[in-house]
Short mmCIF file of C-alpha atoms in Angstrom, two decimals:
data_model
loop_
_atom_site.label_atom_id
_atom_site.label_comp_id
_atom_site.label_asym_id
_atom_site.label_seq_id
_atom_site.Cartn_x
_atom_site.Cartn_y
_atom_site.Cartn_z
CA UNK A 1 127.68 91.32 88.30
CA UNK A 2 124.22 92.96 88.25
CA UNK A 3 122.06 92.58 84.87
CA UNK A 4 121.99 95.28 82.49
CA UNK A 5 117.94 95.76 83.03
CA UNK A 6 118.45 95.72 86.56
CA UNK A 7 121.11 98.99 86.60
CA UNK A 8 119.15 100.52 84.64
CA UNK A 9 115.83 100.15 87.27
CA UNK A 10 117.42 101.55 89.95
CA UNK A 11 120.29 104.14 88.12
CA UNK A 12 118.48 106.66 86.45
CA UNK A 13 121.92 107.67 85.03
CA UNK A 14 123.00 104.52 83.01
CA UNK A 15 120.52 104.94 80.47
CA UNK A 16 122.70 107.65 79.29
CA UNK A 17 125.08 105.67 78.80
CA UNK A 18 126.98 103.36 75.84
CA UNK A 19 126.94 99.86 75.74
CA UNK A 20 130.33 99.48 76.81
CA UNK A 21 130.05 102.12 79.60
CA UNK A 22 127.16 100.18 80.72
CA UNK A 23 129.29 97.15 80.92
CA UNK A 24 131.85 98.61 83.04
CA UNK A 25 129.05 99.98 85.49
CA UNK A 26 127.57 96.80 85.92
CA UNK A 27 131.02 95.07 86.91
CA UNK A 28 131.61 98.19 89.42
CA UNK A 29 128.17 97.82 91.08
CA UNK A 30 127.14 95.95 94.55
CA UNK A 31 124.22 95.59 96.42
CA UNK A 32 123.83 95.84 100.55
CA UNK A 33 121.11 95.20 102.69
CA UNK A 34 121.29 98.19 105.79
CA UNK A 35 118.32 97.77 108.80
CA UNK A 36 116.38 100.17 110.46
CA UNK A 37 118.77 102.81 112.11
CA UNK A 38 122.13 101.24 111.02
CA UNK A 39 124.57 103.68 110.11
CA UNK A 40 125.22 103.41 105.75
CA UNK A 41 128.87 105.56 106.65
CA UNK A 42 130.26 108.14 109.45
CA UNK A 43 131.51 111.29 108.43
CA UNK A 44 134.93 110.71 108.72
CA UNK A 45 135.02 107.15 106.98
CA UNK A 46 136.98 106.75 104.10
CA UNK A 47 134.01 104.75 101.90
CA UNK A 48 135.37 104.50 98.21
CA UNK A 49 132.15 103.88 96.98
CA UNK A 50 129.55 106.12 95.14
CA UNK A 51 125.88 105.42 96.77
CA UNK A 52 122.29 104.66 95.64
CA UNK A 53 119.22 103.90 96.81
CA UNK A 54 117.20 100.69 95.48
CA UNK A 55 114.74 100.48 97.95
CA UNK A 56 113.99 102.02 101.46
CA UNK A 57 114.37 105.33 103.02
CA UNK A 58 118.16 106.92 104.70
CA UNK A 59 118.84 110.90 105.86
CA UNK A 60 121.67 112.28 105.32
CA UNK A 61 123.03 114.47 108.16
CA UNK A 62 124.92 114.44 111.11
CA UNK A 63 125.61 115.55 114.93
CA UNK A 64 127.06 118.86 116.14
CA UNK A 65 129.80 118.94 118.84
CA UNK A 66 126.94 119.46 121.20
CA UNK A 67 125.15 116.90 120.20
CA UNK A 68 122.16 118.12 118.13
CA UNK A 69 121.32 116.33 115.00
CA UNK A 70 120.97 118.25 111.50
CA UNK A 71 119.21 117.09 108.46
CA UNK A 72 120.87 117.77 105.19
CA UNK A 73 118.97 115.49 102.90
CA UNK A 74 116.85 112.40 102.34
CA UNK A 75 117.24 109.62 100.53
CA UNK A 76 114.37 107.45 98.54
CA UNK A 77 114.67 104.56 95.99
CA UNK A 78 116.44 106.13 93.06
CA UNK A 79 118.75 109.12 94.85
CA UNK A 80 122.61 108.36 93.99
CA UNK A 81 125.03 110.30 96.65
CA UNK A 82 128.48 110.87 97.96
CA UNK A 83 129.93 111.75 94.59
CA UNK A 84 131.63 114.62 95.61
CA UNK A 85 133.74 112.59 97.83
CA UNK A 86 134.54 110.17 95.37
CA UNK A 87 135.22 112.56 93.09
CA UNK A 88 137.71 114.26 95.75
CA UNK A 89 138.90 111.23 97.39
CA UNK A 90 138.41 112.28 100.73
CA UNK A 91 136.11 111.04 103.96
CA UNK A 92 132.84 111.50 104.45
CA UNK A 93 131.83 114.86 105.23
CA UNK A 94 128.20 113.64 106.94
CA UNK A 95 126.27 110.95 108.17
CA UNK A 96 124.03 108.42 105.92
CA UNK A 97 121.53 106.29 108.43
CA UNK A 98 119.10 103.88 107.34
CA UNK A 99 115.64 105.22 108.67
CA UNK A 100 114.11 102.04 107.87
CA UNK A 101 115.35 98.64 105.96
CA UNK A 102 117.14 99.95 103.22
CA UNK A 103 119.24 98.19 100.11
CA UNK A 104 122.05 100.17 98.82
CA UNK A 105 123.97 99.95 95.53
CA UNK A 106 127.49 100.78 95.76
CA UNK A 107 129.90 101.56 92.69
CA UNK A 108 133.62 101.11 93.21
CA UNK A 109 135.58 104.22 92.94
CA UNK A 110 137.67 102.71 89.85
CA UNK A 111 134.51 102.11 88.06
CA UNK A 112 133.31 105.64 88.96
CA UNK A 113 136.18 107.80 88.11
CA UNK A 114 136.59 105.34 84.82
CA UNK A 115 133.05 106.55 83.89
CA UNK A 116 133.90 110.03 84.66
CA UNK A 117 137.08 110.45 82.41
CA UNK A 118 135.51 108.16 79.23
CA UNK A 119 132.27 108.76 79.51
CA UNK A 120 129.81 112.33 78.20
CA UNK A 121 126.44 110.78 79.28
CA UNK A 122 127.81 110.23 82.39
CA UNK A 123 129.71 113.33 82.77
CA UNK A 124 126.10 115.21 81.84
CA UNK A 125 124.65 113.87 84.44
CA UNK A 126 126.85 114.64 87.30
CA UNK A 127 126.69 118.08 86.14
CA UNK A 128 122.89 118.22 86.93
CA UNK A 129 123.33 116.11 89.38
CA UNK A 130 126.17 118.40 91.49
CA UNK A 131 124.07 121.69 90.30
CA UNK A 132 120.99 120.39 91.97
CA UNK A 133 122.58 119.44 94.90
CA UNK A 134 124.01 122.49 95.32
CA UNK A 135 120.82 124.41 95.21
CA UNK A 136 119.54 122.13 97.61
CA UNK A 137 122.03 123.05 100.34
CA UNK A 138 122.01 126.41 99.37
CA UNK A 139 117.89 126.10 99.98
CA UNK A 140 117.75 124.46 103.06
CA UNK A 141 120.18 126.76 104.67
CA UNK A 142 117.59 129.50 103.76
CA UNK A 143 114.48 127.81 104.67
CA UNK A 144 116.30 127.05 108.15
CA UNK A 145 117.42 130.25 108.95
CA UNK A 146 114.16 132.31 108.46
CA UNK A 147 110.97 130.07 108.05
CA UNK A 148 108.46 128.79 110.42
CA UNK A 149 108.62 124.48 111.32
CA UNK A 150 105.52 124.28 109.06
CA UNK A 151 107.27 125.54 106.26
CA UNK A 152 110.74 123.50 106.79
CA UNK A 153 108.75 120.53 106.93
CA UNK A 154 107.00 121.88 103.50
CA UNK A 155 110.02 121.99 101.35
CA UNK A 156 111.46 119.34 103.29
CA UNK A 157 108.71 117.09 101.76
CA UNK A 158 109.00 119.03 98.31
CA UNK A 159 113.04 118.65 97.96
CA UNK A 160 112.30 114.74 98.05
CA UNK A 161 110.53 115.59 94.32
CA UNK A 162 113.53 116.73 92.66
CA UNK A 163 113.01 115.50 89.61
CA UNK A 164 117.34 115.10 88.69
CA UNK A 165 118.08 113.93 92.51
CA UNK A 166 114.83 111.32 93.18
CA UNK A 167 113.95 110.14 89.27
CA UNK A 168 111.77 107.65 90.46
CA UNK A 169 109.41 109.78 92.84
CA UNK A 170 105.96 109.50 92.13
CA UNK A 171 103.02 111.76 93.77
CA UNK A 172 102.78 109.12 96.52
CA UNK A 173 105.75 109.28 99.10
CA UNK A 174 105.58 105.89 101.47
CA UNK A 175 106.93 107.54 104.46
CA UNK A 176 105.54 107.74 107.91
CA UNK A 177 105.07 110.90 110.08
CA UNK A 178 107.79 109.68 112.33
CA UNK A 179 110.31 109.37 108.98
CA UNK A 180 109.09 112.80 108.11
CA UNK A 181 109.90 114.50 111.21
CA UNK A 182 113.36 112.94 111.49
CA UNK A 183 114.07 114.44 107.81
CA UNK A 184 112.99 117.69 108.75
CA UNK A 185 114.63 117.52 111.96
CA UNK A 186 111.68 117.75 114.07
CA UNK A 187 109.88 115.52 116.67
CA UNK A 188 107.09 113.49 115.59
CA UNK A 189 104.64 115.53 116.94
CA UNK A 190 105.87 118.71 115.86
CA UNK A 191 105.70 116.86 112.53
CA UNK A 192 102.23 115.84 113.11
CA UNK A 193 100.68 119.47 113.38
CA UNK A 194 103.01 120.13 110.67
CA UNK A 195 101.61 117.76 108.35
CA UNK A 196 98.02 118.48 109.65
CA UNK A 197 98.44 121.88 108.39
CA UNK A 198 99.76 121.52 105.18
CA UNK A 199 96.46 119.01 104.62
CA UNK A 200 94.03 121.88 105.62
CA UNK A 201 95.44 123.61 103.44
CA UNK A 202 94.69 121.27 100.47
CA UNK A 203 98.82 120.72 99.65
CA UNK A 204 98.75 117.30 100.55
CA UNK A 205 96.77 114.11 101.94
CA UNK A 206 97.75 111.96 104.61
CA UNK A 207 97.06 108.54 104.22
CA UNK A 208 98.23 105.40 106.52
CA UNK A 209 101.97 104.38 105.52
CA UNK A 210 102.17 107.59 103.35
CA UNK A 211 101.55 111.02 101.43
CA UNK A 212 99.95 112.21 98.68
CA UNK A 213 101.04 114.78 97.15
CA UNK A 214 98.04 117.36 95.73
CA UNK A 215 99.90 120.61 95.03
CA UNK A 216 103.84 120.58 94.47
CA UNK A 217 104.48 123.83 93.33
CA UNK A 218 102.51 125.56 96.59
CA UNK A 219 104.48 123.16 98.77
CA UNK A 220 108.06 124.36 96.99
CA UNK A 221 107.33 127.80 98.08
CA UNK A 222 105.80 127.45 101.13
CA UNK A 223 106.53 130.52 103.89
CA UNK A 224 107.48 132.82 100.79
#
C-alpha cells in the first residue's frame, strides 16, 4: 500500500478527498515501471485499471488499418487516463506507449468505481476531468483538419498545459524534439522547423532536454 503523502504527490485528485476515501485509494493503487517504447495497453485489451502518470512521458494514440499512426494525447507526470473505460467496463479504445522510461500508477477498478459511487470530491473531479477531455478531442480534431503543421505542433505543446488534465505542469516541459514530433504526429524534422518557428516568434525557448514556455495563451490559439 502506497503512503498517504505519496498519493497525494502524484494524484492531483485525492486531495479532494476524505480520510477514509483516501484510505481506500491507497489500498487500490500500484506502481509499474514501463521502458522506452513498451506498449502501457493495446486498444482492444481489457485493462481494469484506471492510469496515471508519476514520472516519464507516454502518447496516447493508435494505428489505422493502413497503418498510419494518430496522436490523440500525451501524457506527463501527473495526467490520470482511461477512466472512461473503467467507468464503461469495456477494452481499450487506443493505444498508451511509453515514449521514454515511464512509472505508472494503476488503481483497481473496485477501488475506482467504489470512489465513484461514495465519494463527491471524487465525483467533482471526474466531471472536470471528462469535460476537459472532451474538449480536447473535440480540439484536436479541429486543429487537424484545417491548420498548418506549425500550428498542430503549437497546441499540441499547449494541450500538455491543461491545467485539470496535467496539474503538475510547470512552464518548463522536459521533452525532446524527437518526443515532440511523435505527439504531434510529425517527423522529427518537421518538428524541428516547427519548433524553430514558434521560437522566432518569441512563444517559446528551446533549450537542451526541454522547452520553455514564454507565451501560453499565443501558443493556445495559434493558426486562428
Amino acid at each position: 500500500m502506497i503512503s498517504e503523502d505519496h498519493l497525494k504527490r502524484i494524484a492531483a485528485w485525492s486531495r479532494e478527498l476524505t480520510e477514509a476515501e483516501i484510505e481506500v485509494a491507497r489500498a487500490g493503487v500500484s506502481e509499474r515501471s514501463y521502458g522506452t517504447g513498451e506498449t502501457v495497453f493495446m486498444r482492444g485489451d481489457t485493462f481494469d485499471y484506471w492510469a496515471g502518470m508519476v514520472f516519464g512521458l507516454a502518447r496516447m494514440g493508435g494505428v489505422s488499418r493502413d497503418g498510419k499512426e494518430t496522436s490523440l494525447a500525451g501524457l506527463t507526470a501527473g495526467a490520470w487516463f482511461g477512466e472512461g473505460s473503467v467507468l464503461k467496463n469495456e477494452p481499450r479504445r487506443y493505444d498508451v506507449v511509453a515514449l521514454r522510461d515511464s512509472r505508472v500508477a494503476l488503481m483497481e477498478r473496485s477501488a475506482f468505481m467504489w470512489l465513484f459511487e461514495n465519494s463527491v470530491g471524487f465525483n467533482r473531479f471526474l466531471v472536470r476531468q471528462l469535460n476537459e477531455r472532451l474538449g480536447q478531442f473535440i480540439g484536436m480534431l479541429e486543429v487537424n483538419r484545417t491548420l498548418d503543421a506549425t500550428a498542430r505542433l503549437a497546441r499540441s505543446i499547449a494541450s500538455l498545459f491543461n491545467p485539470i488534465l496535467y496539474p503538475e505542469s510547470t512552464a518548463h516541459l522536459e521533452i525532446t524534439q524527437e518526443e515532440i514530433g511523435a505527439l504531434s504526429g510529425m517527423s522529427r524534422q518537421n518538428a524541428n522547423r516547427a519548433l524553430n518557428r514558434l521560437e522566432k516568434e518569441g512563444l517559446l525557448r528551446l533549450e537542451y532536454g526541454g522547452v520553455t514556455i514564454l507565451d501560453i495563451e499565443r501558443l493556445r490559439g495559434y493558426g486562428d
